Short mmCIF file of C-alpha atoms in Angstrom, two decimals:
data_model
loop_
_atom_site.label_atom_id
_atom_site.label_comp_id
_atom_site.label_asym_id
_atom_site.label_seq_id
_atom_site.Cartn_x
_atom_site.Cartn_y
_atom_site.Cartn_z
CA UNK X 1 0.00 0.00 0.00
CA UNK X 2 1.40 3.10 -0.81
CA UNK X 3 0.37 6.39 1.70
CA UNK X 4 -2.91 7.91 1.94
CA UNK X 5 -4.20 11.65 0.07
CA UNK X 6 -6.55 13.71 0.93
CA UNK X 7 -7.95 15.83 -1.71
CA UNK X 8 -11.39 17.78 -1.04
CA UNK X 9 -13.63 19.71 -3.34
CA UNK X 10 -13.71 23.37 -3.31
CA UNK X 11 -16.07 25.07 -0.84
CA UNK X 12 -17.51 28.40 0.15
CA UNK X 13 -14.99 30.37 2.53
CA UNK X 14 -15.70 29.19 6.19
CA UNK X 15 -15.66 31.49 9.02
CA UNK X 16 -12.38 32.41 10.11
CA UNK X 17 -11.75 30.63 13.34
CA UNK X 18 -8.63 31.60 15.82
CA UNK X 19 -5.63 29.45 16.01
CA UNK X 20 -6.85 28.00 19.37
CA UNK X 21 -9.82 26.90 17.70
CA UNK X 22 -7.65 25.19 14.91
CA UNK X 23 -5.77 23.34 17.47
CA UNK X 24 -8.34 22.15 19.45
CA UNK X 25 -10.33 20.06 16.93
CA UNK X 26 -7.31 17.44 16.97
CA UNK X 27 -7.62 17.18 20.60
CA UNK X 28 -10.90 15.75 20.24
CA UNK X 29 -10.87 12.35 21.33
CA UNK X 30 -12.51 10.88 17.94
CA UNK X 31 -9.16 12.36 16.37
CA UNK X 32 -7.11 11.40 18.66
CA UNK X 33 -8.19 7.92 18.52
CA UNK X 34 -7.97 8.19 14.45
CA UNK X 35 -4.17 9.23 14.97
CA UNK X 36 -3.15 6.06 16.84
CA UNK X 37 -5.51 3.66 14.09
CA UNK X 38 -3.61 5.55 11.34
CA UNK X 39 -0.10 4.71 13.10
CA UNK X 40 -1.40 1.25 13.27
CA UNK X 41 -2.13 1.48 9.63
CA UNK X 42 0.90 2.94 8.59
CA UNK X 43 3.15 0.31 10.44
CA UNK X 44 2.75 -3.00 8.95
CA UNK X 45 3.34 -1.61 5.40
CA UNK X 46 7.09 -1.82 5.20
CA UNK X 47 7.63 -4.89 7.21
CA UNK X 48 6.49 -6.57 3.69
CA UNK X 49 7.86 -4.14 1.48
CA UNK X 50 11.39 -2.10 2.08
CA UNK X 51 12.29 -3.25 5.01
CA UNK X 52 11.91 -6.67 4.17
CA UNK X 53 13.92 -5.70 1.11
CA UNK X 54 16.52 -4.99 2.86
CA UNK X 55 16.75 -8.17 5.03
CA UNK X 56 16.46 -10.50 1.71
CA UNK X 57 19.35 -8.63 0.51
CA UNK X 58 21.54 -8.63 3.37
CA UNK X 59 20.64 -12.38 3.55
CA UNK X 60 22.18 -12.53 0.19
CA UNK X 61 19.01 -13.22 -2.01
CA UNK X 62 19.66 -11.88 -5.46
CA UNK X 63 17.93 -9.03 -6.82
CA UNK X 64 15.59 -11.26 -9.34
CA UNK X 65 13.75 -12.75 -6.43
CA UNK X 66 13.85 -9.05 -4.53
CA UNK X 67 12.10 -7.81 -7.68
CA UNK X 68 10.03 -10.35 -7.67
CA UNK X 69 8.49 -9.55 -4.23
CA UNK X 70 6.73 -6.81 -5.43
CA UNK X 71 4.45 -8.94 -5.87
CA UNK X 72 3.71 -9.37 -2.67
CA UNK X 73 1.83 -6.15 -2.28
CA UNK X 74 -1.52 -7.89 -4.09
CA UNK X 75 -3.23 -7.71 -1.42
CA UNK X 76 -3.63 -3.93 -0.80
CA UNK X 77 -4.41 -3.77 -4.44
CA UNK X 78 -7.20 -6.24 -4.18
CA UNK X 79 -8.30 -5.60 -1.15
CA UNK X 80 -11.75 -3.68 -2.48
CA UNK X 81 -12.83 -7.59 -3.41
CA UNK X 82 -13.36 -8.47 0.61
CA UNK X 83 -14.15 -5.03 2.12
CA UNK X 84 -17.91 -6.18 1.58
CA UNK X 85 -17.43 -9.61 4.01
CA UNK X 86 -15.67 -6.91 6.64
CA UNK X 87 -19.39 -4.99 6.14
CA UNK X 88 -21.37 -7.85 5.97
CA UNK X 89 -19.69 -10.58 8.30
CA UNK X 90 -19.66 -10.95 11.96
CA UNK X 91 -16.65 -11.98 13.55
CA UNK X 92 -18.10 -14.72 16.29
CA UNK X 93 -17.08 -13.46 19.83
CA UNK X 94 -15.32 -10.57 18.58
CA UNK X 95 -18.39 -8.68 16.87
CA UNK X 96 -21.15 -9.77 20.02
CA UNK X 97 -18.17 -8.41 22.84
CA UNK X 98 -16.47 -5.18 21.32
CA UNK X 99 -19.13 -3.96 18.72
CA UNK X 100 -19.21 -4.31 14.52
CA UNK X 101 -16.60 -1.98 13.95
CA UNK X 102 -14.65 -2.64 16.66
CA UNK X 103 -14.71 -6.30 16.53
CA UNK X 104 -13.33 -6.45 13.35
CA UNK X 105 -10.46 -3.84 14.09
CA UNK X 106 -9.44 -6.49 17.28
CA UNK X 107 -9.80 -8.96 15.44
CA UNK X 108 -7.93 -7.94 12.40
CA UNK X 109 -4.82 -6.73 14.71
CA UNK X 110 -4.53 -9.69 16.29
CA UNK X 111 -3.98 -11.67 13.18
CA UNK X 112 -1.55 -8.99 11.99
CA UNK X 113 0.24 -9.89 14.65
CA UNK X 114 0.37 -13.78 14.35
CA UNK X 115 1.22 -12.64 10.72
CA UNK X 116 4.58 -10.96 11.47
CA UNK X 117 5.53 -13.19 14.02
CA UNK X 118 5.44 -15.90 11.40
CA UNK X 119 7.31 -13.64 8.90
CA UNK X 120 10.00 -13.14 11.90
CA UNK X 121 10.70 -16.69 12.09
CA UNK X 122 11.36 -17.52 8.56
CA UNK X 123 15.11 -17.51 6.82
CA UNK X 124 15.62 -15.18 3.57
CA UNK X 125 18.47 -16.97 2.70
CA UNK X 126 17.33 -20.59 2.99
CA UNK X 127 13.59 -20.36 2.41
CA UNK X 128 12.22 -17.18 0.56
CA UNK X 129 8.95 -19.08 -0.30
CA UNK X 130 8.29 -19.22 3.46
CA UNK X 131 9.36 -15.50 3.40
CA UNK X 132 7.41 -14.78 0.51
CA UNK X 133 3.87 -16.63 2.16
CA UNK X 134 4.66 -14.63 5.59
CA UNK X 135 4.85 -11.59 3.78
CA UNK X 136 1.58 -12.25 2.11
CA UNK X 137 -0.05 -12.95 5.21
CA UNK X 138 1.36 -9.72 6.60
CA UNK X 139 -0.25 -7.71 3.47
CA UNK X 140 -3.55 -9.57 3.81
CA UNK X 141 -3.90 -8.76 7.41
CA UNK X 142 -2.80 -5.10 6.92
CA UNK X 143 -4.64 -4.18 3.75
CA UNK X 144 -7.73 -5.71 6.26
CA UNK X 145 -7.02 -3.65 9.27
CA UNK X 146 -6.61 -0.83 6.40
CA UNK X 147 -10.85 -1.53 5.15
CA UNK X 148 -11.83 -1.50 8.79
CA UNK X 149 -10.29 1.13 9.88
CA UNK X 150 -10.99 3.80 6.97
CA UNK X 151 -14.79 2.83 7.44
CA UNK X 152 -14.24 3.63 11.42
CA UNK X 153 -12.84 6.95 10.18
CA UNK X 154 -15.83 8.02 8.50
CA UNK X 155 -18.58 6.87 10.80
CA UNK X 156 -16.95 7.82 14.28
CA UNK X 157 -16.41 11.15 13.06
CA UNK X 158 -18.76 13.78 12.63
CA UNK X 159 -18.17 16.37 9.57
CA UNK X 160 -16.77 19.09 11.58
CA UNK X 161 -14.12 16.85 12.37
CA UNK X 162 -13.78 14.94 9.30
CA UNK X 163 -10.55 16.87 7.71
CA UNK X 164 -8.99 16.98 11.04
CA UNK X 165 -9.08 13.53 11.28
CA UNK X 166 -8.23 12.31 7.88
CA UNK X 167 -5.07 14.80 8.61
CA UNK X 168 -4.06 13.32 11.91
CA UNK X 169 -4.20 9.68 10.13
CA UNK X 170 -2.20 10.94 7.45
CA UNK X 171 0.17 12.21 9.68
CA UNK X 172 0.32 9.39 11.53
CA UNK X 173 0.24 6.67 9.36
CA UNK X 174 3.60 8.53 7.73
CA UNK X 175 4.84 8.18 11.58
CA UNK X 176 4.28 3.96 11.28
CA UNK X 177 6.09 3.64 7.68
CA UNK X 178 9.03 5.50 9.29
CA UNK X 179 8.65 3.12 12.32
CA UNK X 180 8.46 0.64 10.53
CA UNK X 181 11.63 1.28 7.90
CA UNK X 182 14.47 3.48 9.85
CA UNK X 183 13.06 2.46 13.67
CA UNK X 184 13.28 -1.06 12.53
CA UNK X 185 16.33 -0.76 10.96
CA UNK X 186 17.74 1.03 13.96
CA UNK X 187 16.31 -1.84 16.30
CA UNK X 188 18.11 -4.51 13.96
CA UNK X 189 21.51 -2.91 14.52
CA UNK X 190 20.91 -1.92 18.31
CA UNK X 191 20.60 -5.87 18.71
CA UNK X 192 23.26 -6.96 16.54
CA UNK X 193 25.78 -4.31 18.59
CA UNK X 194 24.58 -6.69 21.68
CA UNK X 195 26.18 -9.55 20.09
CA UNK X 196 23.43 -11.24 18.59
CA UNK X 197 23.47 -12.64 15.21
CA UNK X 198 22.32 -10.89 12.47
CA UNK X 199 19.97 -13.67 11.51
CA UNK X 200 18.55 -13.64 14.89
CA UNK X 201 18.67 -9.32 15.17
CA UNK X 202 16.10 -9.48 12.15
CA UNK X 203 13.80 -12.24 14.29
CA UNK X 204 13.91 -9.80 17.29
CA UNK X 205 13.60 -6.55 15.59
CA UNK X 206 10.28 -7.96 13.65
CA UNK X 207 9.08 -8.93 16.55
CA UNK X 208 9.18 -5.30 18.28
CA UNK X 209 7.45 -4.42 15.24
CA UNK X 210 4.91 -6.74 15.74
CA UNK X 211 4.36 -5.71 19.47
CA UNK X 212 4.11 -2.31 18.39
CA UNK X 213 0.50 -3.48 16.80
CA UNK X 214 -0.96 -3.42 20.02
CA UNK X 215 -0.58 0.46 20.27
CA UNK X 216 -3.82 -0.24 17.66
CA UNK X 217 -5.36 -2.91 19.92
CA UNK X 218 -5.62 -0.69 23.04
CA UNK X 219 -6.77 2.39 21.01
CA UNK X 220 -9.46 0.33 19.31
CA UNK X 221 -10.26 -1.01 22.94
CA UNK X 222 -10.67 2.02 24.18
CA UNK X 223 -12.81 3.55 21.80
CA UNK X 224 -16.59 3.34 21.03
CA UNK X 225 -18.59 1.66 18.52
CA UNK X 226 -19.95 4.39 16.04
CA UNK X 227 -23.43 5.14 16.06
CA UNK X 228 -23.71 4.98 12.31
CA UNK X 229 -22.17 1.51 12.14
CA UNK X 230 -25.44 0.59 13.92
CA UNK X 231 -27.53 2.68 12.24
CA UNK X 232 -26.20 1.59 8.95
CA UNK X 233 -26.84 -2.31 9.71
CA UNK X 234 -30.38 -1.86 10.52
CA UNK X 235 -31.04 0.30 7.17
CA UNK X 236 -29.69 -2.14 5.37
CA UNK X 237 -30.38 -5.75 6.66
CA UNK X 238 -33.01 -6.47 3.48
CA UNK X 239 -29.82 -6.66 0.98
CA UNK X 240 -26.56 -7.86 1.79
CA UNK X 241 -23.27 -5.43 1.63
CA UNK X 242 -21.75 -7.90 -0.84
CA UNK X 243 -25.03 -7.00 -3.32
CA UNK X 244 -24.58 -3.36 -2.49
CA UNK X 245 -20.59 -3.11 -3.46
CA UNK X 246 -21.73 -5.53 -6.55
CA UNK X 247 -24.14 -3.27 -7.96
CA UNK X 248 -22.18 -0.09 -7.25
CA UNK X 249 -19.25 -1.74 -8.59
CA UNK X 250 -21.13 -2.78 -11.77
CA UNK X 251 -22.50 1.40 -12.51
CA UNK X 252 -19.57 2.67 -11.94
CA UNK X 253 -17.74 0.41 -14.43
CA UNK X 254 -20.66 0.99 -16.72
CA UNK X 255 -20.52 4.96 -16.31
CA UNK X 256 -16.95 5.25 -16.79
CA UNK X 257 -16.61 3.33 -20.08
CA UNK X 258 -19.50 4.73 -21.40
CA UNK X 259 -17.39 8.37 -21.71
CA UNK X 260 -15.02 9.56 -24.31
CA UNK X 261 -11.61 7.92 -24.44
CA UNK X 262 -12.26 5.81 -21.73
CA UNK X 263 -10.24 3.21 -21.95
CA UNK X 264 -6.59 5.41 -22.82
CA UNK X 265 -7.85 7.57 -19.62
CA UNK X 266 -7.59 3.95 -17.80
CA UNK X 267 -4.49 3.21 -19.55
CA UNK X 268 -3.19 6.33 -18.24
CA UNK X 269 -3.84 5.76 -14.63
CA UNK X 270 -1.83 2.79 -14.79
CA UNK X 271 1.07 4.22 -16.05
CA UNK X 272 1.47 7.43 -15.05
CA UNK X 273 3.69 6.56 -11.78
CA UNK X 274 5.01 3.54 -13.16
CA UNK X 275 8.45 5.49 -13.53
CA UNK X 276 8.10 5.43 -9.64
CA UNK X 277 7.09 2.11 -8.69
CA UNK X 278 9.79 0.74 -11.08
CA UNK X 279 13.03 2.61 -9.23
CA UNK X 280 11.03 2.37 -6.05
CA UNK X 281 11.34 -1.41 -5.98
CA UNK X 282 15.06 -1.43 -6.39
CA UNK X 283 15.83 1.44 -4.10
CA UNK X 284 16.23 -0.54 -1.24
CA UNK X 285 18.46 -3.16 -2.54
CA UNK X 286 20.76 -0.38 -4.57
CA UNK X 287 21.52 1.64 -1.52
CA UNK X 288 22.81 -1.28 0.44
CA UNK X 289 24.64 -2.49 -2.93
CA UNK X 290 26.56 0.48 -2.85
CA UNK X 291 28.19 -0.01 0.05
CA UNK X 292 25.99 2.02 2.67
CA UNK X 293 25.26 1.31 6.06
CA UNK X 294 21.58 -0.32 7.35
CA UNK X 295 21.55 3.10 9.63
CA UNK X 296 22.59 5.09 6.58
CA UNK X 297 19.86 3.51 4.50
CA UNK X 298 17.51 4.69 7.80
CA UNK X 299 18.53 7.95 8.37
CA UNK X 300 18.52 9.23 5.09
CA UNK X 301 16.23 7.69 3.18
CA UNK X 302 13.70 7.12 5.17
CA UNK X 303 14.17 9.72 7.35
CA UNK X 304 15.10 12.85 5.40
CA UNK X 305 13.25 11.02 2.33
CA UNK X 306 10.30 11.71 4.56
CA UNK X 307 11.10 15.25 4.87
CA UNK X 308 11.35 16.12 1.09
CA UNK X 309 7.93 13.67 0.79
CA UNK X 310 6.07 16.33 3.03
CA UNK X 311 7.87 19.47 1.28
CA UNK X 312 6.92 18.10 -2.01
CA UNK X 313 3.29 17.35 -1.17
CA UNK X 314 2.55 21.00 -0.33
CA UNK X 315 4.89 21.96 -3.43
CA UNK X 316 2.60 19.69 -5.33
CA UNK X 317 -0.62 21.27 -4.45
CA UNK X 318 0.95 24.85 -5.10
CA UNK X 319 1.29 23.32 -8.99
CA UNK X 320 -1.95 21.95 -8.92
CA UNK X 321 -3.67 25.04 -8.00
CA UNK X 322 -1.36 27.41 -10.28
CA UNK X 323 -1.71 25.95 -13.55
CA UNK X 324 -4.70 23.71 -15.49
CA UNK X 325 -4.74 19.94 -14.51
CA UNK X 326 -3.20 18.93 -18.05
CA UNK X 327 -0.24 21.21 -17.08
CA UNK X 328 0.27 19.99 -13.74
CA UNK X 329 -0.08 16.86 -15.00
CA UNK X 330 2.56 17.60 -17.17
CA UNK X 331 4.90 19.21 -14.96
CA UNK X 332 4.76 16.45 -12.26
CA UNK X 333 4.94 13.54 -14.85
CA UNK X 334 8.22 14.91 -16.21
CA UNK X 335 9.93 15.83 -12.91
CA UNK X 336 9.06 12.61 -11.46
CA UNK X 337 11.01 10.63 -14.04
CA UNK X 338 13.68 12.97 -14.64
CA UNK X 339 14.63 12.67 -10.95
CA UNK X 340 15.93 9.01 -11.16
CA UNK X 341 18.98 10.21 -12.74
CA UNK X 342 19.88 11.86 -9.45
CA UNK X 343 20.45 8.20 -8.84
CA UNK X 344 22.49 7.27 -12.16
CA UNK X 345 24.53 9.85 -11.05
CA UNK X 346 24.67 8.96 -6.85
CA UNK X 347 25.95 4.91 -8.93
CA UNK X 348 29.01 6.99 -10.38
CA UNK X 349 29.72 8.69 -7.53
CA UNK X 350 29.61 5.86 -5.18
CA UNK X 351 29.71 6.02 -0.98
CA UNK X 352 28.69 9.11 -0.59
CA UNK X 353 26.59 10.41 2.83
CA UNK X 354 25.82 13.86 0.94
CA UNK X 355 25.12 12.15 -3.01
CA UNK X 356 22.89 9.96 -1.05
CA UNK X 357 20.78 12.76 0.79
CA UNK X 358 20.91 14.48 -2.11
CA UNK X 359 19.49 12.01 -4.97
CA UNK X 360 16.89 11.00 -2.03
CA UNK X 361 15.60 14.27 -1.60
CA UNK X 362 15.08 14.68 -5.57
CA UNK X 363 13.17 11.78 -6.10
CA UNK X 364 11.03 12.20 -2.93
CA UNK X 365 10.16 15.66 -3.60
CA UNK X 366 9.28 15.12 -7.57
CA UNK X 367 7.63 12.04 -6.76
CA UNK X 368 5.38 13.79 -4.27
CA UNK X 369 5.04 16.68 -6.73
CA UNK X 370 3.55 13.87 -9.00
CA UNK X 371 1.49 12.40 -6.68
CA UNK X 372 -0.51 15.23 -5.55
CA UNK X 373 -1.54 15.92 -8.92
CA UNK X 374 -1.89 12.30 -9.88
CA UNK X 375 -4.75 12.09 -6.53
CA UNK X 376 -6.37 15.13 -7.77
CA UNK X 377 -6.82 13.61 -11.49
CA UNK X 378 -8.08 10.63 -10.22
CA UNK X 379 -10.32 12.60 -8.13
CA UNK X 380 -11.74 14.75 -11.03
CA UNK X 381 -12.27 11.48 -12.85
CA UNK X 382 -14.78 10.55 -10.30
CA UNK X 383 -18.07 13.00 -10.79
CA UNK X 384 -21.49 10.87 -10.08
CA UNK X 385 -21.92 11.30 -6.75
CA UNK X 386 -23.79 7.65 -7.07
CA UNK X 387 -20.33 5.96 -7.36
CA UNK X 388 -17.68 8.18 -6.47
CA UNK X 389 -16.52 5.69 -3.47
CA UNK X 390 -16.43 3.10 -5.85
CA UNK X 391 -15.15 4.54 -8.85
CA UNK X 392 -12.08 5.93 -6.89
CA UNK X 393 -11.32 2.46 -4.81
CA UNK X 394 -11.45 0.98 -8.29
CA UNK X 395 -9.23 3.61 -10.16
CA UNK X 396 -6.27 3.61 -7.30
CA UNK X 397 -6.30 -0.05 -7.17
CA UNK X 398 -6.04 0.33 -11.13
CA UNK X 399 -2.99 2.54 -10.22
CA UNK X 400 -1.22 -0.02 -7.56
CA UNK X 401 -0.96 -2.15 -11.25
CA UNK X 402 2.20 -0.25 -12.13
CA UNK X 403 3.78 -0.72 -8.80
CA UNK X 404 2.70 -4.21 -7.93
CA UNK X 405 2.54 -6.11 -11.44
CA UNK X 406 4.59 -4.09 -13.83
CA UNK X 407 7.33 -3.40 -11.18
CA UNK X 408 7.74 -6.90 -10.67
CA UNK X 409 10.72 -6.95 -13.28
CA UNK X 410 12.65 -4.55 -12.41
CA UNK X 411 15.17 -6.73 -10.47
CA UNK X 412 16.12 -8.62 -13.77
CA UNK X 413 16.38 -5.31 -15.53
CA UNK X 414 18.62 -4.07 -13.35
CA UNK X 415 20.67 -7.28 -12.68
CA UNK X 416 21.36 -7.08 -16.58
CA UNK X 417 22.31 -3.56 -17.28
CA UNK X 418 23.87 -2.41 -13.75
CA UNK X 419 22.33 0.26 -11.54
CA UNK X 420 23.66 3.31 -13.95
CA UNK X 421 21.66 2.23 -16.99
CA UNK X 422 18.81 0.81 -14.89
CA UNK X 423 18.10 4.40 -13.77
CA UNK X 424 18.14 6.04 -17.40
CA UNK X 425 15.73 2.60 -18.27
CA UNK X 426 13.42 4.40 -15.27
CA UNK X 427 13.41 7.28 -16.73
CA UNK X 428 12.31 5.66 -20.51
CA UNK X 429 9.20 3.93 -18.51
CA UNK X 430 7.69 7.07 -17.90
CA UNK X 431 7.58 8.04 -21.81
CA UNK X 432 4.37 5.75 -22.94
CA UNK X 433 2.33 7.71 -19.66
CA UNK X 434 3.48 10.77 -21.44
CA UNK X 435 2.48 10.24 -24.79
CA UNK X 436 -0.94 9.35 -23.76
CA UNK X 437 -1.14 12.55 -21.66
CA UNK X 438 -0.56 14.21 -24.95
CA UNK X 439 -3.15 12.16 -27.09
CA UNK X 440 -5.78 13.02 -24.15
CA UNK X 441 -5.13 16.74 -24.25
CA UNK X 442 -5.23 17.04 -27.41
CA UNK X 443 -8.75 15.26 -27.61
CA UNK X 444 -9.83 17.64 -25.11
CA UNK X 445 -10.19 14.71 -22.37
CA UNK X 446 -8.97 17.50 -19.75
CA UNK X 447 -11.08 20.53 -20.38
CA UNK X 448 -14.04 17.87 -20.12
CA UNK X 449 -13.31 17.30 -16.42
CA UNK X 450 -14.02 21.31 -16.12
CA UNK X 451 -11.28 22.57 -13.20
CA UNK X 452 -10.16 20.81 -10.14
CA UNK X 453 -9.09 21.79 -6.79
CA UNK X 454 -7.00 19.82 -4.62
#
């Protein structure tokens, strides 16, 4: 799963409210408790992805079956094909003693849990199918604590609070990835410098990270069911969720096709971040390749990588709300892939503390510039108010193609040409998303949308 966006439509001017007044509404306790569920979302993310990357590499797996690990990450791109049985389904015990909602959020945590204790236990270097099943498990139980909570989000809070909610999940769930890369990267080596093996550092350090779920159990064990979550079940106990999602599912497919230039538009969403998901996948393994530390990986990476991600994010809705959509679009497409040659260029130079900051920061920043404007196309794609939920869980799990499926190769890509070429190759990915941004424009596809805010 990539992070969460938050895009909203634009409104009327609200009264101006003091600062005081600003800060309070995240002191509420239905934010608060939506800042510890998004930490709990955030966390488990990486444990299948980067960091686990950098484990398998460390172990000495080669990069073809790192690449190939991407694939791993079906699960949050599928995961829109169960969220009806998380509606519909009780959980037996779990659903009668803590509540619908709740029930499922317990329950879902708890397997999470089991999940990367499993994955803690199993050897990169002598069994990467075991690795490879645990780290499915770990995305399956995730991308389900991910469906629970989000509805959670929506019904616990009322609409004064919604934005300052969604915020402090965003902000927190960023907090869990960086847990979960450069805190359990630190943990790792903070073991290993007692003496314990590295094999065994990686066992301990995952299971920290699993302990660190219950920070989610206690929050969802200390909140309350929401009052919609009931009202919602009674409203709808003559047709099954599963028939709701079904026929939503089926007029917002129909809706969407039925406009001009659907199916490039579609083709488009698929490939307009593939230039990211392809370098993404390798990023990992490259650093350590190059002869960096697992703290240097932590630091700056993930830590000042998460820096330039913010900076860029705000830079990216400056663009968005400067210039037309097609232009933004334009701008962000081409900065995102022109910033992997910061890391063609951090290959020549080699060990480098500073080349490494620096190349991170490019790529972070451009790829959040991208991003931004990427959300708010995807949001402007999504106009009948009958199926905008659907239509947009459909189009970003569309989008997770690139990075899950079409990413998968990248290991054998850059096994073959070295990590200087691979990053030009990066670069090339992004030109098919680009000419079909300039077939749509010129077909009008963009002024059709009419403007969009982010």
């Amino acid at each position: 799963m990539t992070a969460p966006e938050v895009t909203s439509p634009a409104a009327s001017p609200a009264p101006a409210t003091s600062w005081r007044e600003s800060l309070a509404v995240y002191l509420q306790p239905r934010v608060l408790i939506v800042l510890f569920l998004g930490f709990s979302s955030g966390l488990p993310l990486a444990l299948s992805g980067s960091t686990l990357l950098v484990w398998m590499r460390e172990a000495g797996v080669d990069l073809k079956t790192i690449g190939l690990f991407a694939l791993v990450g079906t699960p949050y791109t599928l995961k829109f094909l169960w969220a009806p049985l998380v509606d519909a389904l009780h959980v037996p015990l779990f659903t009668r003693t803590f509540g619908r909602r709740r029930g499922w959020l317990v329950f879902s945590q708890l397997l999470l849990i089991i999940a990367i204790l499993l994955l803690a236990m199993t050897d990169p270097a002598r069994s990467p199918f075991y690795v490879a099943l645990g780290a499915l498990l770990v995305a399956t139980t995730s991308s389900t604590q991910d469906i629970v909570v989000d509805a959670f989000r929506v019904e616990s809070l009322p609409e004064s609070e919604q934005a300052a909610g969604m915020a402090a999940y965003v902000a927190a769930y960023r907090i869990g990835m960086l847990v979960s890369t450069a805190g359990a990267l630190f943990i790792v080596s903070g073991f290993e410098d007692t003496g314990i093996a590295r094999s065994s550092a990686w066992m301990w350090g995952y299971v920290v990270m699993a302990a660190m779920v219950l920070i989610g159990t206690i929050t969802a064990l200390v909140a309350t069911e929401p009052e919609q979550s009931v009202r919602a079940e009674a409203a709808t106990q003559a047709e099954t969720a599963f028939t709701r999602v079904l026929h939503a599912a089926i007029g917002a497919f129909s809706e969407f096709l039925s406009r001009k230039d659907a199916l490039a538009a579609l083709a488009f969403v698929v490939l307009f971040k593939f230039t990211d998901a392809f370098s993404g996948t390798m990023t990992a393994p490259f650093v350590i390749d190059l002869g960096f530390t697992r703290n240097d990986y932590a630091a700056i990476v993930k830590g000042v990588g998460l820096a330039a991600t913010l900076i860029g994010g705000f830079a990216g809705g400056f663009v968005a709300r400067r210039y037309s959509l097609a232009t933004s679009l334009w701008i962000g497409g081409v900065v995102q892939a022109l910033a992997n040659l910061s890391f063609s260029w951090l290959a020549v130079v080699g060990t480098n503390q500073w080349a490494l900051a620096l190349a991170i920061c490019a790529e972070n920043f451009t790829s959040a510039i991208g991003t931004v404007i990427f959300v708010a196309y995807l949001s402007a794609l999504c106009q009948n108010p009958l199926h905008t939920a659907t239509q947009y869980a459909l189009l970003t799990a569309l989008a997770a193609v690139g990075r899950t499926y079409l990413s998968s190769g990248a290991g054998f890509v850059a096994e073959t040409t070295g990590w200087a070429l691979f990053f030009v190759i990066c670069v090339l990915v992004a030109i098919p998303s680009l000419m079909l941004l300039a077939w749509l424009q010129k077909r009008g596809h963009f002024d059709a949308l009419g403007p969009v805010r982010v």
